[in-house]
Coordinates of C-alpha atoms in Angstrom, one line a residue:
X1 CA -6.7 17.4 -27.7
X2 CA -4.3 20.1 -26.4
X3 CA -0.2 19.7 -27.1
X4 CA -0.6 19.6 -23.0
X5 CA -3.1 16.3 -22.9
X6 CA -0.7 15.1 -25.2
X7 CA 2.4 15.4 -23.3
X8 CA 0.7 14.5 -19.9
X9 CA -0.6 11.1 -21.7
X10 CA 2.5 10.3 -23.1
X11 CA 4.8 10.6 -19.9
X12 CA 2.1 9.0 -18.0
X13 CA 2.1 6.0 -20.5
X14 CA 6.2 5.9 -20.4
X15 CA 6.4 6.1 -16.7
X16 CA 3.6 3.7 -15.9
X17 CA 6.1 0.7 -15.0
X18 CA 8.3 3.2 -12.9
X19 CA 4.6 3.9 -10.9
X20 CA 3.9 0.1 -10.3
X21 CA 7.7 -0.3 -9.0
X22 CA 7.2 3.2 -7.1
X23 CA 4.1 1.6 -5.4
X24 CA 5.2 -1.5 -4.7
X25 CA 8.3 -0.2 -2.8
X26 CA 5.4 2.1 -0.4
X27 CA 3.8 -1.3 0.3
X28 CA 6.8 -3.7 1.2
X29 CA 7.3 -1.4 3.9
X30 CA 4.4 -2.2 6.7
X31 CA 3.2 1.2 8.3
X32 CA 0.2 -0.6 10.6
X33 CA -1.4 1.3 12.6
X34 CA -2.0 0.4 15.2
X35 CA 0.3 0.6 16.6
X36 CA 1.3 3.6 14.4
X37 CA 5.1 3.5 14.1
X38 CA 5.5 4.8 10.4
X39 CA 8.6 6.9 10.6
X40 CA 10.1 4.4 8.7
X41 CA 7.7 4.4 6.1
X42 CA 7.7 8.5 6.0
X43 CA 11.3 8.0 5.4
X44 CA 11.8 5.3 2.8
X45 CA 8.8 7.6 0.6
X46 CA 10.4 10.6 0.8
X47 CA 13.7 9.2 -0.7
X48 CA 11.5 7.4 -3.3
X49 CA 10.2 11.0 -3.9
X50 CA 13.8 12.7 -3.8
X51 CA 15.0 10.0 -6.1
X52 CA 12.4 11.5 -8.5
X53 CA 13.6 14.9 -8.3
X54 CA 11.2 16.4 -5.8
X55 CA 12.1 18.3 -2.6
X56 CA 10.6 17.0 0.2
X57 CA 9.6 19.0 3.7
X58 CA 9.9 16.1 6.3
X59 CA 8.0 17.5 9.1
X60 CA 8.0 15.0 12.1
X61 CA 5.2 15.4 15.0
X62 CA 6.3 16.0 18.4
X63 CA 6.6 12.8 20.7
X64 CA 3.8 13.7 23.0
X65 CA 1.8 15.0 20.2
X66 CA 2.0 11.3 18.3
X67 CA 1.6 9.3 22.1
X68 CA -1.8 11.7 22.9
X69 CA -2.7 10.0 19.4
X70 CA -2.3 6.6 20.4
X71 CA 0.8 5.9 17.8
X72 CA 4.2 6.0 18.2
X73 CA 5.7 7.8 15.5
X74 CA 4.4 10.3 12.7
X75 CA 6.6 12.5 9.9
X76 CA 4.0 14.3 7.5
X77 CA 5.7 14.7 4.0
X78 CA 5.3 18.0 1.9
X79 CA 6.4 18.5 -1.6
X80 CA 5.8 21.8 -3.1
X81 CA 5.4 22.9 -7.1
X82 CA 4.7 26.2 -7.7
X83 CA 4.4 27.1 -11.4
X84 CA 3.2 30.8 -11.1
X85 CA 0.5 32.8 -9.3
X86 CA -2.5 31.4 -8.4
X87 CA -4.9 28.8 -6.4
X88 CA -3.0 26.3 -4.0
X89 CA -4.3 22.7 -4.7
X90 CA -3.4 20.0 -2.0
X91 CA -3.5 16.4 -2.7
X92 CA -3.4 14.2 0.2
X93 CA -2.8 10.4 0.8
X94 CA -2.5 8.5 3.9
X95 CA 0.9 5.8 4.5
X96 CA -0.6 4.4 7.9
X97 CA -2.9 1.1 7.1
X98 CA -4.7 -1.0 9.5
X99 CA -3.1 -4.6 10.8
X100 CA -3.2 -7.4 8.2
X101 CA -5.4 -9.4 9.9
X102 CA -5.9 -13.0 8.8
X103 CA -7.0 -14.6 5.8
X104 CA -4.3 -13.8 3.3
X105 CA -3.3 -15.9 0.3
X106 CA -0.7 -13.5 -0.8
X107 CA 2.0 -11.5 1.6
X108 CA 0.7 -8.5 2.7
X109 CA 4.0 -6.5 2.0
X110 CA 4.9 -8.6 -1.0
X111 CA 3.1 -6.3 -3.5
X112 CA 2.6 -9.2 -5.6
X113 CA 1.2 -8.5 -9.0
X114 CA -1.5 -11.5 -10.6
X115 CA -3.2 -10.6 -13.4
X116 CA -3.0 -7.0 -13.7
X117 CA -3.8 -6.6 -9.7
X118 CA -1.1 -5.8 -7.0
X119 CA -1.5 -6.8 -3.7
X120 CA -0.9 -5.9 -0.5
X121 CA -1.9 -4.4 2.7
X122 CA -2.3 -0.2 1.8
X123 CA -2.4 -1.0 -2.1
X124 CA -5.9 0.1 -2.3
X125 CA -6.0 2.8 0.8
X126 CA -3.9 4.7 0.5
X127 CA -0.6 4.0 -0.9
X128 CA -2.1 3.7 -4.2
X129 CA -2.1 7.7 -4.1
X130 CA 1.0 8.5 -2.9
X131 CA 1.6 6.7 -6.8
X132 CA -1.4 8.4 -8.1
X133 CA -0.8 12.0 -7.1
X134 CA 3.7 12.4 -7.5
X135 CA 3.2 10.7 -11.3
X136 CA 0.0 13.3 -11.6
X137 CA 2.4 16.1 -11.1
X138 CA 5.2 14.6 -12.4
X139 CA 3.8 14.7 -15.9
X140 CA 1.9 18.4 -15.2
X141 CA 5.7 19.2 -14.6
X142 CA 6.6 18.0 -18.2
X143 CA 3.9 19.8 -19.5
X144 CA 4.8 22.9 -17.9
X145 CA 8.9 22.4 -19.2
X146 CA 6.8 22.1 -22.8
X147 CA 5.4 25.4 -23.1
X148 CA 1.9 24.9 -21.0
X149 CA 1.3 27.8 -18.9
X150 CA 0.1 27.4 -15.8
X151 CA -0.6 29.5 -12.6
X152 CA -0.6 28.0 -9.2
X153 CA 0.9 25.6 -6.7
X154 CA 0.5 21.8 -6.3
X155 CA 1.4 20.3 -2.7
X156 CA 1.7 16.5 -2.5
X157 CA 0.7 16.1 1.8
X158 CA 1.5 12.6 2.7
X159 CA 0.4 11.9 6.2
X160 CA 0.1 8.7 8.6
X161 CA -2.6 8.7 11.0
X162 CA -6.1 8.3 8.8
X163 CA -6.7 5.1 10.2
X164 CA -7.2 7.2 14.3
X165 CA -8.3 10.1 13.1
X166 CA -6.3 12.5 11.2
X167 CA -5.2 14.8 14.1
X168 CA -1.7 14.5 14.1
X169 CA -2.1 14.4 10.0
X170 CA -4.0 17.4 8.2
X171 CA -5.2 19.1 11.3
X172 CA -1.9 19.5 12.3
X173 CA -0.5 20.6 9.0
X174 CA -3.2 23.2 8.7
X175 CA -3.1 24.2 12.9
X176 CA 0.8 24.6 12.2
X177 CA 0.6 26.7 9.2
X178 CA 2.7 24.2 7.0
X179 CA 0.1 24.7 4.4
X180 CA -2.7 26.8 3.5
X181 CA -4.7 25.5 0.4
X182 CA -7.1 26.5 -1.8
X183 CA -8.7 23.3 -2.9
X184 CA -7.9 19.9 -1.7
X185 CA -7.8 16.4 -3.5
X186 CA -8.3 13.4 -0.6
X187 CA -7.4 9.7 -1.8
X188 CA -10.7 8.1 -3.1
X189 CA -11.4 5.8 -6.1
X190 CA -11.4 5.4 -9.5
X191 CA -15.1 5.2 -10.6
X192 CA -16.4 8.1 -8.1
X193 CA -15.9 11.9 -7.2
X194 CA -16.7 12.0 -3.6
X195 CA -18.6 15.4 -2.3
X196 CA -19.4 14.0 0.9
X197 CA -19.2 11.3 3.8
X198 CA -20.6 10.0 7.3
X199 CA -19.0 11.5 10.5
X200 CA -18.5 8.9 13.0
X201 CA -18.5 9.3 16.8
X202 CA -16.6 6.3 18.9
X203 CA -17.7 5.8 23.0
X204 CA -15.7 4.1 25.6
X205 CA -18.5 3.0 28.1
X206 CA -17.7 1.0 31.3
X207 CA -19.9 -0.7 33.8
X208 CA -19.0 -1.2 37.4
X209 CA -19.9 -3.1 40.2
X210 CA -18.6 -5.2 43.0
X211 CA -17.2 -9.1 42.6
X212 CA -18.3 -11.6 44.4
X213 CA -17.9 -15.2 45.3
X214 CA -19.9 -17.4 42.5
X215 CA -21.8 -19.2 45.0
X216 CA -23.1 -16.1 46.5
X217 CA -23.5 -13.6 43.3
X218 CA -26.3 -11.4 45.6
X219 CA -23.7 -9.7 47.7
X220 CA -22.1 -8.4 44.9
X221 CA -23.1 -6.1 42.1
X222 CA -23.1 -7.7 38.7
X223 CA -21.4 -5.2 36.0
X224 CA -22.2 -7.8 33.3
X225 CA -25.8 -8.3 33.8
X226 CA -26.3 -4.1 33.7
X227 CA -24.0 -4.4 30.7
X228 CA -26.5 -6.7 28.8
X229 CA -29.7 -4.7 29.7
X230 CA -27.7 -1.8 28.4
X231 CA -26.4 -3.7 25.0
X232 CA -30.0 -4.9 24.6
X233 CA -31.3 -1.4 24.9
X234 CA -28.6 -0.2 22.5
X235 CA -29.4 -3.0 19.8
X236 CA -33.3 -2.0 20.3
X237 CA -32.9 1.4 19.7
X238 CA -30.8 1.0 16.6
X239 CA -33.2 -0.6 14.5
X240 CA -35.0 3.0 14.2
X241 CA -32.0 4.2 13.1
X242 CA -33.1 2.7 9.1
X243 CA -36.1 5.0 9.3
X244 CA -33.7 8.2 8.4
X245 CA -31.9 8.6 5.7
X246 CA -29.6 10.9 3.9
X247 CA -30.7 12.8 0.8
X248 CA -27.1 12.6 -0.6
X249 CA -26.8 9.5 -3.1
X250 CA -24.5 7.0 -1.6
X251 CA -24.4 8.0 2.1
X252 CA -27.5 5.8 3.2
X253 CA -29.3 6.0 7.1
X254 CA -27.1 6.2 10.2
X255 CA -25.3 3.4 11.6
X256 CA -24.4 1.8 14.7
X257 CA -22.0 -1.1 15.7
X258 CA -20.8 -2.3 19.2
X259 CA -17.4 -3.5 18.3
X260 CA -15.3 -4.1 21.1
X261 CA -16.3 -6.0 24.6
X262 CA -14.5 -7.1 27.7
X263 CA -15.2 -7.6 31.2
X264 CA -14.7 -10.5 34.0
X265 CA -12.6 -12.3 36.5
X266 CA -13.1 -15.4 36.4
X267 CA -15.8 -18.0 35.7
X268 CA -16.8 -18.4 39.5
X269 CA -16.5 -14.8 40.1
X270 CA -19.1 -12.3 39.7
X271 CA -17.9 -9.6 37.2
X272 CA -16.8 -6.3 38.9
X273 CA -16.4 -4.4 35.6
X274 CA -17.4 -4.5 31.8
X275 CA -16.1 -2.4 29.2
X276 CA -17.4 -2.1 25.2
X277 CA -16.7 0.3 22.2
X278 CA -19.5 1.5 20.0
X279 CA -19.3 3.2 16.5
X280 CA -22.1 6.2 15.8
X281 CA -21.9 6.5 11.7
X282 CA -23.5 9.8 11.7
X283 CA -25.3 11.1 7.9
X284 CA -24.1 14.3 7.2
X285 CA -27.6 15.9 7.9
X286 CA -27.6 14.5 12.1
X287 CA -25.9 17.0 14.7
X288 CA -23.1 15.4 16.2
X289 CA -23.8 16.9 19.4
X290 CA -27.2 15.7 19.0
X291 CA -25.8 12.4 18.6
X292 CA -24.0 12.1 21.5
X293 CA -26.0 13.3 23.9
X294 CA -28.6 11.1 23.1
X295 CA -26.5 8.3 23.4
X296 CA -25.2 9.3 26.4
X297 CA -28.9 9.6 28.0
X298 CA -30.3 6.1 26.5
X299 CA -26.6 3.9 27.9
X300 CA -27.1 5.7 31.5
X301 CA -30.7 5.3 31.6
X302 CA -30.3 1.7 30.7
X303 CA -28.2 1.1 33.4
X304 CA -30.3 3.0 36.3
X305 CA -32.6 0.1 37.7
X306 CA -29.2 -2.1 38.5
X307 CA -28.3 -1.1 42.2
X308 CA -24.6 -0.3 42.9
X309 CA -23.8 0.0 39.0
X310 CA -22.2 3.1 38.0
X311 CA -21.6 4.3 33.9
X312 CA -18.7 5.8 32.6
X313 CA -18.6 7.2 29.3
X314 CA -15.7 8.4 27.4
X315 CA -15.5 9.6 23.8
X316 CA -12.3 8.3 22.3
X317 CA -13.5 10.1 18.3
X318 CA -15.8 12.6 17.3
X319 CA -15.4 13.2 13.0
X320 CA -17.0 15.9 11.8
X321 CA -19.1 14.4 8.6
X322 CA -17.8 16.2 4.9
X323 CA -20.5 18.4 3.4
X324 CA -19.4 20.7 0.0
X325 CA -18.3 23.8 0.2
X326 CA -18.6 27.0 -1.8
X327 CA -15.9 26.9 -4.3
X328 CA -15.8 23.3 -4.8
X329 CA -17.9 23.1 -7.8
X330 CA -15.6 24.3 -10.8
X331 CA -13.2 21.2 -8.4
X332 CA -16.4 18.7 -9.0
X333 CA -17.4 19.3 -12.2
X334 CA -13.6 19.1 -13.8
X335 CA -13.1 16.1 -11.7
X336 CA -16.4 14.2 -12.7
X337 CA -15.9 15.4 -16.4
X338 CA -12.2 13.9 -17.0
X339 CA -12.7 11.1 -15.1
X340 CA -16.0 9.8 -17.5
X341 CA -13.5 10.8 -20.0
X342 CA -11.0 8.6 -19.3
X343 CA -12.5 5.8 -17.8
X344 CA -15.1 5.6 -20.6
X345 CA -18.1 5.6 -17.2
X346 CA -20.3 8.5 -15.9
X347 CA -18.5 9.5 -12.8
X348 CA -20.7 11.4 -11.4
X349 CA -20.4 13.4 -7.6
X350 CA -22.0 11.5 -4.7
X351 CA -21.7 10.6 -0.8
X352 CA -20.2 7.4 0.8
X353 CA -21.0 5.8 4.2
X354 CA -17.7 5.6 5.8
X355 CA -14.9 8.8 7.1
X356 CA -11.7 10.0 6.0
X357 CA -9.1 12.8 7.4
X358 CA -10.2 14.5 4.2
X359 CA -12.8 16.1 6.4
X360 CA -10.2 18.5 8.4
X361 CA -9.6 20.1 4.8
X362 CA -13.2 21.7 4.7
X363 CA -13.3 21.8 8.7
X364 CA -10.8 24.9 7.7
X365 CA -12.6 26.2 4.7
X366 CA -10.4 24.4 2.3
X367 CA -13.7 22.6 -0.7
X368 CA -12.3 19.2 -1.0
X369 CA -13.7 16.2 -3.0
X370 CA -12.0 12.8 -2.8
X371 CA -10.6 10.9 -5.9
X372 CA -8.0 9.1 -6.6
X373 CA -6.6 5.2 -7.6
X374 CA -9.2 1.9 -6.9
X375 CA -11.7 0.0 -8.5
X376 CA -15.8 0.3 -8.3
X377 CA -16.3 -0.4 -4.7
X378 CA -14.1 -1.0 -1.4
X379 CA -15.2 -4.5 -1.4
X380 CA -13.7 -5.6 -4.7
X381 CA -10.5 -3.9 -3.7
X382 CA -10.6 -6.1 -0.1
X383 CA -10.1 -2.7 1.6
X384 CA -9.5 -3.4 4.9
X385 CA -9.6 -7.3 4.6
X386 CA -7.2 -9.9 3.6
X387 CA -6.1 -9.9 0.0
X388 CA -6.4 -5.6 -0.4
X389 CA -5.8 -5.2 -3.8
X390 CA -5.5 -2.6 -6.9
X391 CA -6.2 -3.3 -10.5
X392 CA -3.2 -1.3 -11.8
X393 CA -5.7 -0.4 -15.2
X394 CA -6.9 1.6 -12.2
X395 CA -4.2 3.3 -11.3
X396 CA -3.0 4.4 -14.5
X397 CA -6.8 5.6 -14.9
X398 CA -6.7 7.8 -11.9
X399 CA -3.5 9.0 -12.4
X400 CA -4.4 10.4 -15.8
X401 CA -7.8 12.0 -14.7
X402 CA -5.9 14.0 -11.9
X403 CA -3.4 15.2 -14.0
X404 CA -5.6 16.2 -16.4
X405 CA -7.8 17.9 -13.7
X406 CA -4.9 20.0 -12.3
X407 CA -4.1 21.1 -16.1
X408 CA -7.6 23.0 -16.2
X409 CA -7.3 24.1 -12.9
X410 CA -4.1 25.7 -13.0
X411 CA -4.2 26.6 -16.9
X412 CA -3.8 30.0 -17.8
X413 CA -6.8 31.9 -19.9

């Protein structure tokens, strides 16, 4: 073991209560998104991140920017560490988290601590790496003051609209020029070096017809009944959807999920207008395009033989899925190596069914592999359900795996 390891181990070990108090502070302030108001949150990190010594770049998005996004309020955080010449390496978390929900036994911005696990709603994804990645660099910057020589620059990006879409997020960091990396780190877990993930496509379709007086439904035209040979339709064709499957380990065969539905006036009226949301979980080898346009063809189809009916479809997302790039490997393999290092696991480089903003990182050229704080699986973390949670064993875990990871990257031969 290297004087470096030694000093990066040792801070991280000295600082790991400091972490736990660090994260907890991210998740007593709520950042839910919707509705996306997390300028508060933005703020309250960055002077958690200043109070550590760091400079932070607080770059807020333009109202009409954030409101085209749905959200209300968005300030990306940048903190720059340049220790020589060399590769840029970005590590990027998101602070926006999706509603509570119901179900909790604990407070969702209580970070309550029970048996070595925190809880609380973001602990998990992704607060957990706004901890993971500042303590990361914090000890690569003691084992730079020690002697280690290192060439390169670490950026921390700390954005906060994952959870619809990453627009306003990366993309806009990298369309404004704030940054221009070389390699990119997106917040994963613990136990896995992710290479690659589903793209997703989300349609807005809506049925109308004409109401009409209950007692005499056949002078109208009934949006609901066209609506239900169309859903029956969709829930046919989706059963072939099994019959494909990725050859990257962990992404699995395409899904798809109708998720939101409305429609009517009233019980004794006939429905004028139906509305539902589908989500098109697309494996990285399917053409989005593809996707959509068949999709397109099979709801409007549906909904021909129904006189007086007439189909709109709107695409409200359309996420490109993460493939490697060239350039990544050397990323992977140092990755995957510490982390079966310091876990005491194989971690090994595979795919994973769902989509992150990580993916407007290689959309640009940047190779980025996600990895950072979480147990085995997002379902024993409660990742997006009540009780989200984060062994803090975990934490300390990831934190030393991706400063250990950014010492061989930036290490001078």
């Amino acid at each position: 073991m290297s004087n470096s390891e030694t000093i990066i181990r040792s801070t991280l070990a000295a600082e790991g209560d400091a972490q736990a108090r660090f994260l907890a502070e991210l998740v007593k302030v709520p950042s839910d998104n919707p509705p996306g108001d997390c300028r508060a949150h933005a703020e309250r990190a960055a002077e958690l991140l200043e109070a550590l010594g760091f400079e932070v770049e607080r770059h807020p998005v333009p109202a009409e920017t954030v409101t085209a996004a749905g959200m209300i309020s968005a300030t990306n955080l940048v903190v720059r560490r340049k220790f020589g010449e060399g590769p840029v390496v970005a590590l990027n978390a998101h602070g926006d988290v999706v509603p509570p929900g119901e179900g909790w036994t604990k407070d969702p911005y209580g970070a309550e601590v029970v048996e070595g696990w925190m809880y609380g709603r973001g602990v998990a994804v992704s607060k957990s790496d706004f901890a993971t990645y500042t303590y990361a660099l914090i000890a690569l910057d003691k084992a730079a003051e020690a002697g280690a020589k290192l060439g390169g620059t670490v950026e921390l990006h700390f954005t906060y609209d994952e959870e619809v879409g990453g627009e306003i997020g990366p993309r806009w960091l990298i369309d404004q020029g704030i940054s221009r990396p070389d390699l990119s780190i997106g917040a994963g877990f613990s136990y896995n070096v992710v290479t690659a993930h589903n793209g997703c496509l989300h349609l807005a379709v809506t049925l109308e017809g004409k109401s009409a007086h209950a007692a005499m439904p056949f002078t109208g035209h009934d949006a609901l009944e066209a609506a239900n040979a169309t859903l029956t339709a969709l829930y046919d064709w989706r059963k072939g959807l099994s019959a494909q499957v990725s050859k990257i380990e962990g992404i699995g065969s395409p899904q798809c999920t109708v998720g939101l539905i409305e429609g009517g006036i009233n019980t004794n009226v006939v429905p004028d207008k139906v509305t539902f949301r589908l989500d098109r979980r697309m494996i990285p080898e399917e053409s989005p395009a593809a996707v959509e346009a068949e999709l397109r063809a099979l709801i409007e189809d549906a909904a021909k033989p129904f006189p007086g009916i007439t189909v709109t479809i709107k695409r409200v997302l359309l996420a490109a899925p993460l493939m490697p790039l060239p350039g990544g490997e050397d990323l992977t393999e140092v990755l995957a190596g510490r982390a079966s290092e310091v876990t005491g696991e194989t971690v090994v480089a595979k795919g994973v069914p769902l989509y992150t903003d990580a993916r407007h990182y290689t959309a640009s050229g940047v190779p980025t592999v996600l990895y950072g704080a979480g147990p085995h699986s997002i379902e024993e973390a409660n990742a997006h359900r009540a009780d989200e949670r984060l062994p803090l064993d975990d934490l300390a875990k990831a934190t030393e795996v991706v400063a250990l990871t950014l010492l061989d990257l930036l290490k001078e031969a």
